[in-house]
XYZ file of C-alpha atoms in Angstrom:
540
model
C 30.447 14.012 -80.175
C 27.522 11.512 -80.029
C 30.042 8.761 -78.888
C 31.182 10.920 -75.998
C 27.682 11.621 -75.048
C 26.699 7.911 -74.969
C 29.891 7.074 -73.086
C 29.039 9.694 -70.485
C 25.475 8.387 -70.354
C 26.608 4.854 -69.637
C 29.127 5.985 -66.999
C 26.298 7.950 -65.166
C 23.961 4.995 -65.370
C 26.578 2.590 -63.978
C 27.387 5.049 -61.023
C 23.626 5.281 -60.387
C 23.406 1.439 -60.177
C 26.377 1.186 -57.917
C 24.968 3.927 -55.663
C 21.648 2.090 -55.411
C 23.519 -1.069 -54.412
C 25.314 0.806 -51.761
C 22.151 2.314 -50.323
C 20.432 -1.028 -50.299
C 23.374 -2.522 -48.436
C 23.229 0.263 -45.822
C 19.499 -0.213 -45.326
C 19.894 -3.936 -44.903
C 22.657 -3.363 -42.424
C 20.509 -1.018 -40.431
C 17.619 -3.558 -40.430
C 20.026 -6.311 -39.321
C 21.355 -4.249 -36.523
C 17.890 -3.353 -35.343
C 16.838 -6.983 -35.594
C 19.916 -7.987 -33.625
C 19.078 -5.419 -31.027
C 15.492 -6.704 -30.745
C 16.740 -10.278 -30.427
C 19.225 -9.366 -27.794
C 16.370 -8.049 -25.735
C 14.495 -11.328 -25.660
C 15.381 -14.167 -23.385
C 17.291 -15.994 -26.069
C 20.075 -13.397 -26.323
C 19.581 -11.609 -23.011
C 22.557 -11.552 -20.668
C 21.191 -13.070 -17.485
C 22.893 -10.847 -14.876
C 22.141 -11.564 -11.225
C 22.911 -9.691 -7.978
C 25.777 -11.555 -6.281
C 26.211 -12.216 -2.587
C 28.995 -10.081 -1.213
C 29.975 -12.828 1.203
C 29.855 -15.969 -0.909
C 29.796 -14.716 -4.547
C 26.761 -16.929 -5.313
C 23.937 -15.367 -7.440
C 20.670 -14.359 -5.903
C 17.421 -15.201 -7.779
C 19.289 -17.696 -9.980
C 17.605 -21.076 -10.515
C 20.973 -22.636 -11.446
C 22.421 -21.682 -8.095
C 19.685 -22.651 -5.628
C 17.094 -19.869 -6.301
C 17.785 -17.949 -3.083
C 15.236 -15.114 -3.606
C 16.161 -11.661 -2.493
C 13.584 -8.938 -3.042
C 15.160 -5.814 -4.451
C 14.757 -2.558 -2.554
C 11.896 -0.554 -3.919
C 9.287 1.981 -3.020
C 7.632 0.929 0.140
C 3.916 0.683 -0.529
C 1.883 2.283 2.149
C -0.917 0.065 3.345
C -4.625 1.322 3.015
C -5.607 4.250 5.178
C -2.134 5.030 6.525
C 0.049 8.072 6.487
C 3.833 7.965 6.826
C 5.136 9.843 9.872
C 8.854 10.548 9.955
C 10.248 9.909 13.466
C 12.547 12.008 15.510
C 13.042 13.382 19.041
C 10.510 15.467 21.004
C 9.537 16.510 24.448
C 6.899 14.025 25.543
C 4.571 15.034 28.279
C 2.723 18.103 29.576
C 3.309 21.380 27.850
C 0.904 23.544 29.968
C -0.068 23.785 33.628
C -1.188 20.422 35.189
C -4.606 21.806 36.159
C -5.800 18.346 37.183
C -2.902 17.892 39.572
C -2.334 14.379 38.384
C 1.449 14.653 38.040
C 1.327 11.817 35.526
C 2.878 13.395 32.417
C 6.286 14.860 33.380
C 8.155 16.198 30.358
C 10.957 13.948 28.977
C 12.915 13.991 25.765
C 12.417 10.751 23.824
C 12.850 9.446 20.250
C 10.310 7.483 18.191
C 11.235 5.751 14.932
C 9.300 6.407 11.844
C 5.928 4.690 11.560
C 2.571 4.706 9.828
C -0.703 5.849 11.349
C -4.242 6.171 10.241
C -5.153 9.417 8.581
C -8.526 9.396 10.415
C -10.193 7.674 13.307
C -11.920 4.316 12.424
C -15.424 5.103 11.403
C -18.808 3.312 11.960
C -18.833 1.983 8.411
C -15.400 0.519 8.790
C -16.410 -1.343 12.001
C -19.669 -2.487 10.387
C -17.555 -4.009 7.612
C -15.661 -5.918 10.246
C -18.918 -7.220 11.779
C -20.228 -8.208 8.316
C -17.152 -10.370 7.713
C -17.430 -11.982 11.111
C -21.173 -12.709 10.632
C -20.442 -14.468 7.293
C -17.231 -16.347 8.189
C -18.415 -17.357 11.600
C -22.115 -18.057 10.844
C -22.112 -21.375 12.614
C -24.180 -21.119 15.945
C -21.094 -22.182 17.924
C -19.610 -18.679 17.324
C -22.644 -16.749 18.560
C -20.707 -15.404 21.603
C -17.851 -14.315 19.369
C -20.222 -12.277 17.311
C -21.938 -10.764 20.311
C -18.583 -9.797 21.946
C -17.458 -7.993 18.827
C -20.347 -5.604 18.685
C -19.781 -2.048 20.158
C -21.740 -1.221 23.268
C -24.302 1.322 22.053
C -25.553 1.776 25.666
C -22.560 3.984 26.307
C -24.906 6.890 25.048
C -27.531 6.190 27.820
C -27.848 8.501 30.832
C -30.371 8.671 33.601
C -30.821 12.412 33.224
C -30.468 12.977 29.503
C -32.503 11.989 26.418
C -29.918 10.182 24.328
C -31.933 7.155 23.265
C -31.813 8.070 19.538
C -28.048 7.686 19.648
C -28.368 4.282 21.408
C -30.500 3.049 18.487
C -29.155 4.927 15.521
C -25.579 6.312 15.938
C -23.752 3.099 14.892
C -26.255 1.876 12.261
C -27.822 4.890 10.557
C -26.324 5.791 7.183
C -26.110 9.471 8.276
C -23.449 8.409 10.727
C -21.456 6.197 8.308
C -18.240 8.252 8.577
C -18.537 9.339 12.141
C -15.962 7.745 14.511
C -17.078 4.448 16.016
C -17.457 4.616 19.831
C -18.483 2.147 22.511
C -15.535 -0.004 21.485
C -13.241 -1.538 24.188
C -9.452 -1.678 23.927
C -9.800 -5.421 23.321
C -12.217 -4.953 20.547
C -10.014 -2.306 18.899
C -7.054 -4.709 19.061
C -9.091 -7.503 17.453
C -10.116 -5.113 14.732
C -6.435 -4.460 13.973
C -5.726 -8.179 13.666
C -8.707 -8.590 11.272
C -7.591 -5.571 9.183
C -4.071 -7.003 8.816
C -5.385 -10.282 7.484
C -7.917 -8.708 5.123
C -5.310 -6.317 3.585
C -2.795 -9.116 3.090
C -5.345 -11.526 1.718
C -6.399 -8.924 -0.909
C -2.736 -8.202 -1.818
C -2.088 -11.905 -2.433
C -5.224 -12.188 -4.514
C -4.492 -9.119 -6.572
C -0.961 -10.414 -7.278
C -2.291 -13.821 -8.229
C -0.822 -15.789 -5.413
C -4.072 -17.118 -4.037
C -7.213 -18.130 -5.892
C -10.248 -15.864 -5.480
C -12.365 -19.053 -4.786
C -10.652 -19.127 -1.335
C -12.389 -15.844 -0.348
C -15.773 -17.170 -1.543
C -15.387 -20.298 0.578
C -14.184 -18.185 3.486
C -17.274 -15.828 3.276
C -19.526 -18.821 3.091
C -19.151 -19.912 6.641
C -15.490 -20.765 6.474
C -15.031 -20.595 10.267
C -11.598 -21.640 11.281
C -10.516 -21.876 7.626
C -10.035 -18.166 7.131
C -6.998 -16.315 6.032
C -4.812 -15.380 8.831
C -1.348 -13.856 7.963
C 0.668 -15.661 10.691
C -1.075 -18.929 9.971
C -0.416 -18.561 6.253
C 3.322 -17.745 6.771
C 3.741 -20.774 9.090
C 2.030 -23.150 6.581
C -0.886 -23.818 8.838
C -3.462 -22.341 6.484
C -3.650 -24.185 3.200
C -4.683 -21.987 0.266
C -5.490 -22.757 -3.352
C -2.721 -21.105 -5.514
C -3.572 -18.319 -7.976
C -2.571 -17.951 -11.577
C 0.737 -16.157 -10.860
C 1.760 -18.791 -8.250
C 1.691 -21.657 -10.770
C 2.885 -19.569 -13.782
C 6.277 -19.880 -15.375
C 6.503 -16.176 -15.023
C 6.397 -16.397 -11.167
C 9.595 -14.688 -9.921
C 9.484 -16.788 -6.727
C 11.256 -20.169 -7.135
C 12.161 -23.070 -4.982
C 15.613 -24.723 -4.757
C 14.898 -26.757 -7.902
C 13.856 -23.701 -9.914
C 10.159 -24.472 -9.910
C 7.505 -21.746 -9.251
C 7.039 -21.287 -5.552
C 3.299 -21.078 -4.645
C 3.744 -19.881 -1.052
C 4.785 -16.235 -0.301
C 7.193 -15.498 2.470
C 7.364 -12.310 4.362
C 10.865 -11.585 3.023
C 9.514 -11.558 -0.512
C 8.356 -8.007 0.124
C 4.677 -8.574 -0.830
C 2.824 -8.724 2.507
C 2.325 -5.724 4.715
C 3.245 -5.604 8.395
C 0.691 -5.794 11.262
C -1.949 -3.114 11.905
C -1.979 -2.356 15.683
C -2.809 0.368 18.166
C -0.205 3.140 18.232
C 1.970 3.434 21.287
C 1.458 6.448 23.538
C 4.681 7.978 22.349
C 3.853 7.420 18.667
C 0.387 8.865 19.075
C 1.593 11.932 20.936
C 4.416 12.605 18.468
C 2.065 12.216 15.477
C -0.500 14.452 17.093
C 1.843 17.439 17.305
C 2.553 17.198 13.511
C 6.195 18.373 13.967
C 7.225 18.644 10.376
C 9.288 21.569 9.270
C 10.237 20.354 5.793
C 9.167 17.769 3.171
C 10.016 14.339 4.721
C 10.698 13.049 1.137
C 13.401 15.583 0.618
C 16.927 14.931 1.637
C 18.338 17.406 4.155
C 20.919 19.779 2.853
C 23.921 21.237 4.602
C 22.291 24.665 4.560
C 18.862 23.711 5.772
C 18.247 20.646 7.962
C 15.222 21.865 9.964
C 15.367 23.006 13.530
C 15.126 20.520 16.435
C 11.456 20.013 17.158
C 12.178 19.726 20.774
C 12.006 23.530 20.851
C 8.509 23.587 19.524
C 5.893 24.222 22.211
C 2.599 24.318 20.457
C -0.417 23.368 22.631
C -2.649 21.482 20.240
C -2.298 19.248 17.197
C -2.281 22.088 14.647
C 0.227 24.788 14.236
C -1.250 28.256 14.783
C 0.595 31.539 15.161
C -2.303 33.345 16.780
C -2.933 33.900 20.484
C -6.061 31.800 20.506
C -4.878 28.475 19.330
C -8.424 27.016 19.322
C -9.530 29.212 16.449
C -8.332 29.879 12.914
C -6.468 33.179 12.889
C -5.535 33.752 9.274
C -7.637 36.232 7.374
C -10.376 34.668 5.278
C -13.721 32.962 5.443
C -12.638 30.544 8.194
C -11.108 33.269 10.481
C -12.478 32.784 13.992
C -13.756 29.244 13.281
C -12.984 26.468 15.846
C -10.309 24.068 14.763
C -11.586 21.047 16.717
C -14.741 19.455 18.134
C -14.778 20.043 21.860
C -16.869 21.465 24.735
C -16.265 25.220 25.035
C -17.785 25.423 28.550
C -20.583 24.175 30.711
C -23.661 23.629 28.599
C -21.987 24.801 25.365
C -21.219 21.794 23.098
C -21.714 23.591 19.761
C -22.479 27.286 20.187
C -25.585 29.464 19.347
C -27.960 28.882 16.560
C -27.045 30.976 13.490
C -23.404 30.999 14.697
C -22.444 27.441 15.790
C -18.831 27.464 16.935
C -17.547 23.938 16.239
C -20.901 22.920 14.491
C -21.084 19.575 16.168
C -23.049 18.552 19.292
C -21.714 14.980 19.319
C -18.824 13.427 17.246
C -18.410 14.784 13.720
C -17.267 13.043 10.521
C -13.715 11.783 10.686
C -12.420 14.146 8.017
C -13.814 17.311 9.576
C -11.794 20.150 11.178
C -8.198 21.050 10.485
C -5.550 18.342 9.830
C -2.245 18.681 11.448
C 1.251 18.872 9.854
C 1.222 15.136 8.966
C -2.181 15.382 7.437
C -3.886 13.640 10.370
C -7.449 14.559 11.288
C -8.937 15.018 14.751
C -5.848 14.334 16.871
C -7.244 17.004 19.146
C -10.939 16.624 19.721
C -13.877 14.687 18.247
C -13.169 11.493 20.192
C -10.400 10.464 22.492
C -8.395 7.468 21.338
C -7.110 4.191 22.754
C -3.400 3.578 22.534
C -1.498 0.415 23.206
C 0.195 1.326 26.554
C -0.791 0.101 29.999
C -1.297 3.071 32.191
C 1.058 3.909 35.115
C 1.328 7.489 36.492
C 5.109 7.426 36.355
C 5.627 5.733 33.022
C 7.516 8.710 31.648
C 10.191 8.168 34.368
C 10.487 4.449 33.858
C 10.300 3.606 30.150
C 13.164 3.663 27.616
C 13.887 6.944 25.810
C 13.807 5.146 22.416
C 10.353 3.899 21.374
C 9.096 4.118 24.917
C 6.222 1.699 25.758
C 4.774 -0.082 28.782
C 2.698 -3.197 28.208
C 4.916 -5.843 26.656
C 3.877 -9.482 27.005
C 6.379 -11.696 25.240
C 4.855 -14.836 23.779
C 5.866 -17.853 21.690
C 3.935 -20.304 19.573
C 2.085 -22.935 21.524
C 3.361 -26.245 20.107
C 1.816 -28.457 22.735
C -0.573 -30.051 20.269
C 2.056 -30.649 17.580
C 2.900 -29.326 14.181
C -0.106 -28.930 11.905
C -2.341 -28.224 14.845
C -1.106 -24.751 15.938
C -4.366 -22.766 15.234
C -7.245 -21.944 17.583
C -10.958 -22.066 16.662
C -10.639 -18.694 14.978
C -7.860 -19.781 12.624
C -5.204 -17.851 14.587
C -1.875 -19.296 15.772
C -2.117 -20.108 19.513
C 0.403 -18.193 21.587
C 1.592 -18.742 25.173
C 3.944 -16.801 27.469
C 7.518 -17.522 27.236
C 8.903 -19.422 30.210
C 10.773 -17.141 32.636
C 13.176 -20.026 33.429
C 14.168 -20.067 29.735
C 15.094 -16.351 30.022
C 17.554 -16.561 32.909
C 20.652 -16.406 30.776
C 19.414 -13.508 28.684
C 20.906 -10.083 29.239
C 18.197 -7.857 27.593
C 15.050 -9.186 29.393
C 14.228 -11.689 32.052
C 10.427 -11.705 32.251
C 7.853 -12.514 29.657
C 5.209 -10.485 31.494
C 6.504 -6.964 31.557
C 3.248 -5.042 31.972
C 4.036 -4.060 35.661
C 7.844 -4.267 35.389
C 9.459 -1.884 37.942
C 5.979 -0.559 38.829
C 3.499 -2.929 40.324
C 5.532 -6.181 40.373
C 6.913 -7.942 43.520
C 10.383 -6.267 43.217
C 9.034 -2.619 42.899
C 7.604 -2.368 46.349
C 4.530 -0.898 44.637
C 1.069 -2.441 44.505
C -2.243 -1.348 42.832
C -5.240 -2.492 44.827
C -7.781 -2.091 42.072
C -11.152 -1.070 43.474
C -9.790 -0.641 46.984
C -7.019 1.941 46.982
C -6.805 2.838 43.318
C -8.610 2.465 39.972
C -5.350 1.414 38.293
C -4.651 -2.175 37.334
C -2.682 -4.204 34.726
C -5.823 -3.829 32.524
C -5.746 0.014 32.588
C -5.008 1.394 29.155
C -3.952 4.930 28.200
C -6.455 7.137 26.534
C -5.158 10.151 24.493
C -6.635 13.363 23.017
C -9.736 15.303 23.973
C -13.244 14.558 22.825
C -16.426 16.245 21.706
C -17.501 16.381 25.443
C -14.157 17.608 26.772
C -12.811 20.996 27.853
C -9.810 22.514 25.964
C -7.254 21.190 28.521
C -7.647 17.660 27.272
C -7.137 18.627 23.600
C -3.440 18.943 24.201
C -1.594 15.758 23.059
C 0.558 15.683 26.254
C -2.470 15.007 28.482
C -3.328 11.457 29.383
C -6.105 9.495 31.039
C -6.994 5.780 31.392
C -9.736 3.254 31.282
C -10.015 -0.484 31.779
C -9.325 -2.421 28.599
C -12.717 -4.213 28.715
C -14.710 -0.955 29.219
C -15.890 1.660 26.598
C -17.342 5.149 26.360
C -19.241 7.356 24.007
C -16.177 9.723 23.921
C -13.502 7.058 23.035
C -12.695 5.697 19.653
C -9.377 4.549 18.056
C -7.143 4.592 15.004
C -4.530 2.063 13.839
C -0.771 2.277 13.291
C 1.885 0.131 11.579
C 5.593 -0.235 12.123
C 7.754 1.342 9.266
C 10.433 -1.010 7.860
C 13.529 0.555 6.343
C 15.009 4.026 6.205
C 13.712 6.442 8.771
C 13.845 9.292 6.346
C 10.930 8.271 4.199
C 9.339 5.708 1.868
C 10.906 6.726 -1.508
C 13.307 4.579 -3.379
C 16.112 7.176 -2.708
C 15.649 7.091 1.067
C 18.624 5.559 3.013
C 19.608 5.060 6.582
C 22.677 7.026 7.653
C 24.642 9.795 6.043
C 26.704 8.917 2.909
C 29.739 10.993 2.069
C 31.779 10.856 -1.119
C 34.746 8.455 -1.043
C 38.245 10.028 -0.783
C 41.426 8.774 -2.425
C 44.254 7.943 -0.226
C 47.232 10.218 -0.520
C 50.230 8.637 -2.176
């Protein structure tokens, strides 16, 4: 009995030992597999898969095959201050009686492609930031006229029969008006601001990503003069910049043909933003109406695609179901309040004390009043705004129906002084008009100066004797939207006026726009151009 017991005891002990060996082996196996998985994720074991060219079969972004860099499609980053506007077709022009009898805004169906536009008007503090940069970069006395020409004309507030001197002295400079829209700015000044804004945004993007050294900015702001960052000069290699940490690092994804880190960024690398600019008249008007009936980031479905906005006939920038479109009609604390800053009638700029209607005697902060469907503020009222177009009464009958615009001046780089000497005294690339003689064999355009094409040129049998028979010239630029000192008629986005590009007013400001690259549907990763249907198998 005892022998059987000891025999059983040794058998159990042996089984226990074998079981422990088995468990240890399993654990080691798991550890080995995990370690192998970890090693496979490192560069030593990682399978180096590259996107291949569908026309040559060569790899993209492969240093062993030439390092041709192709940026992968990704979410398009919106530049500072901008809002995405999904394009489409709409009825451009007047949507109410032409009470002025100008006959300059006939209705016409057009299409604008998707674009970006500023959420608000450019404010005093933004323009002062621009002047601060100019004063530091161009501190040399030789640039004194440049600095003087960039300043807004504060005398636009002056009147022989009104006491507006406080605004002359304080509206642009006083902190109380920091976020009020800048006025007294000409069309040319607004255009220069857009160029400056493009360069500052791109310079900061390159610094943040480590492609330029922060010391470049310090040098620039210490009287750099011509040696300041300009996007076009940088891309053309005319502006030499000290590389940042990423540019010289082995982790830099940008490579040259020999597989070495590439220190200079190209536009096709997907890092730099496009150019800020003034919106075209068509873009501005389309954005003002805020025609958006569904989320632009959501793909349309077969059941609900949204109605054609061409049928929408709202008068102002906001959508309102009430009879009086100038007031908020929904029940609540804001019922009856004015939705824009405008002049209700003669002598009534803001209403009666204790019950102010729009609560603003002059321009109001840029984020005041009701935003429209795209989230844009003050597209009706506050200040009128410069747009890019040259004014002609019959533009709606002449321009294209896709991205309509009058004001093209086609230029090319001035290479008369040779490579390496393409910049002007401000650090920008010098541009000259294309030669018409070089355009003779082209089919799409034949003139580099297209401002007065078909309306004011020698072949149109129309002339504009500025100051003699008309106030229209090639310098006349379109002004859109009503202002704090305008009656309701001018608040409608379809109305249009004009002013010479070198003049300014206390009622005119501006906002910037930017071209949208890629799918018209939106800025998300899933957005695509065109409709994609499931593939079908061929019948046998």
